[in-house]
PDB file of C-alpha atoms and ligand atoms in Angstrom:
ATOM      1  CA  MET R   1      -6.430  26.446  12.645  1.00  0.00           C
ATOM      2  CA  THR R   2      -6.228  30.234  12.238  1.00  0.00           C
ATOM      3  CA  THR R   3      -5.176  32.441  15.131  1.00  0.00           C
ATOM      4  CA  ASN R   4      -6.145  36.110  15.408  1.00  0.00           C
ATOM      5  CA  PHE R   5      -2.784  37.406  16.664  1.00  0.00           C
ATOM      6  CA  LYS R   6      -3.978  41.028  16.764  1.00  0.00           C
ATOM      7  CA  GLU R   7      -6.790  40.119  19.159  1.00  0.00           C
ATOM      8  CA  VAL R   8      -4.472  38.040  21.384  1.00  0.00           C
ATOM      9  CA  TYR R   9      -1.948  40.908  21.448  1.00  0.00           C
ATOM     10  CA  GLN R  10      -4.644  43.382  22.555  1.00  0.00           C
ATOM     11  CA  LYS R  11      -5.670  41.057  25.420  1.00  0.00           C
ATOM     12  CA  ILE R  12      -2.037  40.824  26.495  1.00  0.00           C
ATOM     13  CA  ALA R  13      -1.558  44.606  26.343  1.00  0.00           C
ATOM     14  CA  ALA R  14      -4.528  44.982  28.736  1.00  0.00           C
ATOM     15  CA  LEU R  15      -2.876  42.565  31.204  1.00  0.00           C
ATOM     16  CA  THR R  16       0.175  44.825  31.633  1.00  0.00           C
ATOM     17  CA  LYS R  17      -1.653  46.592  34.505  1.00  0.00           C
ATOM     18  CA  ILE R  18      -1.200  43.588  36.878  1.00  0.00           C
ATOM     19  CA  ASN R  19       1.818  42.808  39.190  1.00  0.00           C
ATOM     20  CA  PRO R  20       4.826  41.327  37.330  1.00  0.00           C
ATOM     21  CA  ASP R  21       4.767  37.671  38.484  1.00  0.00           C
ATOM     22  CA  GLU R  22       1.047  37.295  38.039  1.00  0.00           C
ATOM     23  CA  LEU R  23       1.236  39.091  34.734  1.00  0.00           C
ATOM     24  CA  LEU R  24       3.850  36.694  33.359  1.00  0.00           C
ATOM     25  CA  LEU R  25       1.800  33.681  34.441  1.00  0.00           C
ATOM     26  CA  ARG R  26      -1.393  35.076  32.950  1.00  0.00           C
ATOM     27  CA  ILE R  27       0.360  35.762  29.690  1.00  0.00           C
ATOM     28  CA  CYS R  28       1.587  32.156  29.595  1.00  0.00           C
ATOM     29  CA  GLU R  29      -1.984  30.992  30.197  1.00  0.00           C
ATOM     30  CA  LEU R  30      -3.386  33.297  27.554  1.00  0.00           C
ATOM     31  CA  LEU R  31      -0.833  32.284  24.932  1.00  0.00           C
ATOM     32  CA  LYS R  32      -1.419  28.562  25.535  1.00  0.00           C
ATOM     33  CA  GLN R  33      -5.168  28.999  25.478  1.00  0.00           C
ATOM     34  CA  GLU R  34      -5.361  31.252  22.428  1.00  0.00           C
ATOM     35  CA  VAL R  35      -2.795  29.748  20.106  1.00  0.00           C
ATOM     36  CA  TYR R  36      -3.499  26.177  19.106  1.00  0.00           C
ATOM     37  CA  HIS R  37       0.121  25.211  18.473  1.00  0.00           C
ATOM     38  CA  TYR R  38       1.480  26.614  21.782  1.00  0.00           C
ATOM     39  CA  ASP R  39       1.488  23.638  24.186  1.00  0.00           C
ATOM     40  CA  TRP R  40       4.065  24.601  26.831  1.00  0.00           C
ATOM     41  CA  VAL R  41       4.722  28.274  27.483  1.00  0.00           C
ATOM     42  CA  GLY R  42       7.171  29.617  30.039  1.00  0.00           C
ATOM     43  CA  PHE R  43       9.752  32.235  30.903  1.00  0.00           C
ATOM     44  CA  TYR R  44      13.380  31.597  31.793  1.00  0.00           C
ATOM     45  CA  ILE R  45      15.175  34.423  33.582  1.00  0.00           C
ATOM     46  CA  LEU R  46      18.948  35.003  33.466  1.00  0.00           C
ATOM     47  CA  ASP R  47      20.882  34.672  36.724  1.00  0.00           C
ATOM     48  CA  GLN R  48      23.871  36.768  35.719  1.00  0.00           C
ATOM     49  CA  GLU R  49      26.128  35.646  38.588  1.00  0.00           C
ATOM     50  CA  LYS R  50      25.675  31.927  37.896  1.00  0.00           C
ATOM     51  CA  ASN R  51      25.475  32.434  34.130  1.00  0.00           C
ATOM     52  CA  GLU R  52      22.375  30.257  33.976  1.00  0.00           C
ATOM     53  CA  LEU R  53      18.688  30.480  33.194  1.00  0.00           C
ATOM     54  CA  VAL R  54      16.146  29.921  35.949  1.00  0.00           C
ATOM     55  CA  LEU R  55      12.596  28.839  35.164  1.00  0.00           C
ATOM     56  CA  GLY R  56       9.987  31.458  36.002  1.00  0.00           C
ATOM     57  CA  PRO R  57       6.216  31.357  35.467  1.00  0.00           C
ATOM     58  CA  PHE R  58       5.065  28.665  33.037  1.00  0.00           C
ATOM     59  CA  VAL R  59       2.054  26.609  31.976  1.00  0.00           C
ATOM     60  CA  GLY R  60       2.078  23.041  30.699  1.00  0.00           C
ATOM     61  CA  LYS R  61       3.742  19.871  31.916  1.00  0.00           C
ATOM     62  CA  PRO R  62       6.189  20.457  34.800  1.00  0.00           C
ATOM     63  CA  THR R  63       9.801  20.202  33.636  1.00  0.00           C
ATOM     64  CA  GLN R  64      12.924  19.031  35.446  1.00  0.00           C
ATOM     65  CA  HIS R  65      14.890  21.644  33.504  1.00  0.00           C
ATOM     66  CA  THR R  66      14.463  24.460  36.001  1.00  0.00           C
ATOM     67  CA  HIS R  67      18.101  25.623  35.616  1.00  0.00           C
ATOM     68  CA  ILE R  68      19.823  25.716  32.225  1.00  0.00           C
ATOM     69  CA  ALA R  69      23.416  26.842  31.687  1.00  0.00           C
ATOM     70  CA  VAL R  70      23.967  29.602  29.141  1.00  0.00           C
ATOM     71  CA  GLY R  71      24.922  27.875  25.858  1.00  0.00           C
ATOM     72  CA  LYS R  72      23.104  24.601  26.669  1.00  0.00           C
ATOM     73  CA  GLY R  73      20.014  23.562  24.706  1.00  0.00           C
ATOM     74  CA  ILE R  74      17.927  25.909  22.611  1.00  0.00           C
ATOM     75  CA  CYS R  75      17.204  28.092  25.630  1.00  0.00           C
ATOM     76  CA  GLY R  76      20.866  28.440  26.540  1.00  0.00           C
ATOM     77  CA  GLN R  77      21.820  29.272  22.948  1.00  0.00           C
ATOM     78  CA  VAL R  78      19.256  32.088  22.859  1.00  0.00           C
ATOM     79  CA  ALA R  79      20.686  33.394  26.142  1.00  0.00           C
ATOM     80  CA  ALA R  80      24.177  33.328  24.606  1.00  0.00           C
ATOM     81  CA  SER R  81      23.258  34.999  21.301  1.00  0.00           C
ATOM     82  CA  GLY R  82      20.306  37.186  22.266  1.00  0.00           C
ATOM     83  CA  GLN R  83      18.606  36.038  19.050  1.00  0.00           C
ATOM     84  CA  THR R  84      15.349  34.144  18.534  1.00  0.00           C
ATOM     85  CA  ILE R  85      15.703  30.461  17.632  1.00  0.00           C
ATOM     86  CA  VAL R  86      12.969  28.541  15.828  1.00  0.00           C
ATOM     87  CA  VAL R  87      13.247  24.757  15.695  1.00  0.00           C
ATOM     88  CA  GLN R  88      10.619  23.287  13.393  1.00  0.00           C
ATOM     89  CA  ASP R  89      11.727  19.696  14.075  1.00  0.00           C
ATOM     90  CA  VAL R  90      13.481  18.990  17.352  1.00  0.00           C
ATOM     91  CA  THR R  91      14.793  15.624  16.089  1.00  0.00           C
ATOM     92  CA  GLN R  92      17.008  17.511  13.615  1.00  0.00           C
ATOM     93  CA  VAL R  93      19.047  19.561  16.098  1.00  0.00           C
ATOM     94  CA  GLU R  94      21.874  18.442  18.356  1.00  0.00           C
ATOM     95  CA  ASN R  95      22.123  21.021  21.125  1.00  0.00           C
ATOM     96  CA  TYR R  96      18.584  20.399  22.368  1.00  0.00           C
ATOM     97  CA  ILE R  97      17.234  19.496  25.824  1.00  0.00           C
ATOM     98  CA  SER R  98      14.129  17.328  25.582  1.00  0.00           C
ATOM     99  CA  CYS R  99      11.164  18.067  27.828  1.00  0.00           C
ATOM    100  CA  GLY R 100       9.073  15.142  26.531  1.00  0.00           C
ATOM    101  CA  LEU R 101       8.590  12.970  23.453  1.00  0.00           C
ATOM    102  CA  GLU R 102       5.370  14.805  22.573  1.00  0.00           C
ATOM    103  CA  VAL R 103       7.309  17.998  21.815  1.00  0.00           C
ATOM    104  CA  GLN R 104       7.948  18.326  18.084  1.00  0.00           C
ATOM    105  CA  SER R 105       9.015  21.946  17.695  1.00  0.00           C
ATOM    106  CA  GLU R 106      10.066  24.955  19.733  1.00  0.00           C
ATOM    107  CA  ILE R 107      10.506  28.727  19.531  1.00  0.00           C
ATOM    108  CA  VAL R 108      12.534  30.737  22.023  1.00  0.00           C
ATOM    109  CA  VAL R 109      12.379  34.546  21.949  1.00  0.00           C
ATOM    110  CA  PRO R 110      14.712  36.806  23.941  1.00  0.00           C
ATOM    111  CA  VAL R 111      13.667  39.632  26.257  1.00  0.00           C
ATOM    112  CA  SER R 112      16.288  42.387  26.221  1.00  0.00           C
ATOM    113  CA  LYS R 113      16.628  45.542  28.291  1.00  0.00           C
ATOM    114  CA  ASN R 114      18.838  48.323  26.899  1.00  0.00           C
ATOM    115  CA  GLY R 115      20.234  45.837  24.392  1.00  0.00           C
ATOM    116  CA  LYS R 116      21.157  43.280  27.091  1.00  0.00           C
ATOM    117  CA  PHE R 117      19.593  39.819  27.316  1.00  0.00           C
ATOM    118  CA  ILE R 118      17.649  39.421  30.589  1.00  0.00           C
ATOM    119  CA  ALA R 119      15.073  36.656  30.011  1.00  0.00           C
ATOM    120  CA  GLU R 120      13.330  34.618  27.352  1.00  0.00           C
ATOM    121  CA  LEU R 121       9.971  33.250  26.348  1.00  0.00           C
ATOM    122  CA  ASP R 122      10.086  29.537  25.540  1.00  0.00           C
ATOM    123  CA  ILE R 123       7.270  27.792  23.670  1.00  0.00           C
ATOM    124  CA  ASP R 124       7.084  24.059  22.914  1.00  0.00           C
ATOM    125  CA  SER R 125       4.654  22.694  20.365  1.00  0.00           C
ATOM    126  CA  HIS R 126       3.238  19.238  19.791  1.00  0.00           C
ATOM    127  CA  SER R 127       2.661  20.168  16.130  1.00  0.00           C
ATOM    128  CA  PRO R 128       5.252  19.579  13.411  1.00  0.00           C
ATOM    129  CA  ALA R 129       6.750  22.767  11.879  1.00  0.00           C
ATOM    130  CA  PRO R 130       3.967  25.106  13.077  1.00  0.00           C
ATOM    131  CA  PHE R 131       5.902  28.376  13.390  1.00  0.00           C
ATOM    132  CA  LYS R 132       5.628  31.128  10.805  1.00  0.00           C
ATOM    133  CA  GLU R 133       7.159  34.611  10.555  1.00  0.00           C
ATOM    134  CA  GLU R 134       3.901  35.825  12.127  1.00  0.00           C
ATOM    135  CA  ASP R 135       4.768  33.933  15.330  1.00  0.00           C
ATOM    136  CA  ASN R 136       8.226  35.547  15.488  1.00  0.00           C
ATOM    137  CA  GLU R 137       6.856  39.056  15.022  1.00  0.00           C
ATOM    138  CA  PHE R 138       3.988  38.554  17.451  1.00  0.00           C
ATOM    139  CA  LEU R 139       6.156  37.016  20.191  1.00  0.00           C
ATOM    140  CA  ALA R 140       8.855  39.689  19.787  1.00  0.00           C
ATOM    141  CA  LYS R 141       6.170  42.318  20.384  1.00  0.00           C
ATOM    142  CA  VAL R 142       4.897  40.440  23.443  1.00  0.00           C
ATOM    143  CA  CYS R 143       8.452  40.264  24.856  1.00  0.00           C
ATOM    144  CA  ASP R 144       8.946  44.008  24.259  1.00  0.00           C
ATOM    145  CA  LEU R 145       5.788  44.689  26.268  1.00  0.00           C
ATOM    146  CA  LEU R 146       7.133  42.693  29.215  1.00  0.00           C
ATOM    147  CA  VAL R 147      10.606  44.173  29.713  1.00  0.00           C
ATOM    148  CA  GLY R 148       9.422  45.974  32.861  1.00  0.00           C
ATOM    149  CA  CYS R 149       8.520  42.639  34.554  1.00  0.00           C
ATOM    150  CA  PHE R 150      12.140  41.485  34.903  1.00  0.00           C
TER     151      PHE R 150
HETATM  152  N1  SME M 201      13.903  22.378  25.023  1.00  0.00           N
HETATM  153  C1  SME M 201      14.597  23.391  25.773  1.00  0.00           C
HETATM  154  C2  SME M 201      14.582  23.086  27.251  1.00  0.00           C
HETATM  155  C3  SME M 201      13.477  23.730  28.002  1.00  0.00           C
HETATM  156  S1  SME M 201      11.996  22.952  27.801  1.00  0.00           S
HETATM  157  O1  SME M 201      11.553  23.141  26.402  1.00  0.00           O
HETATM  158  C4  SME M 201      10.833  23.536  28.822  1.00  0.00           C
HETATM  159  C5  SME M 201      16.004  23.556  25.279  1.00  0.00           C
HETATM  160  O2  SME M 201      16.471  22.787  24.426  1.00  0.00           O
HETATM  161  O3  SME M 201      16.684  24.449  25.760  1.00  0.00           O
END
């Protein structure tokens, strides 16, 4: 299954005219719809005072993990390091919080403002090892577009 990332990026760029909450939700919808191996797409936003992530707009199966401490799971590790994490096989990592047995892989990409971590884009996939360098580059660009929403 081939994805035209350039076309998806252009659609997302056009959506940046809408209000922030709706924009984030529509981007989740668009990503899930356009990219075959994106099955759950959502944003976690840093609550600096509590040092935890809070679930924002998302699409896919509802999750009980609406609050995640910095450092916990893949999401919490990205919040701690400010670096993207790609997990091609979730059964092979220890510090992982499961959101369902159907999830096989995950990518989490930070959103940073002035060099400081403020939020992240979390994508779960039901496909084994689906993520390529193209995904990293594409999602980093999407996150850069969205800094103003947080
Ligand atoms: N798997 C994540 C938890 C969030 S769910 O994927 C929605 C983690 O390990 O942090």
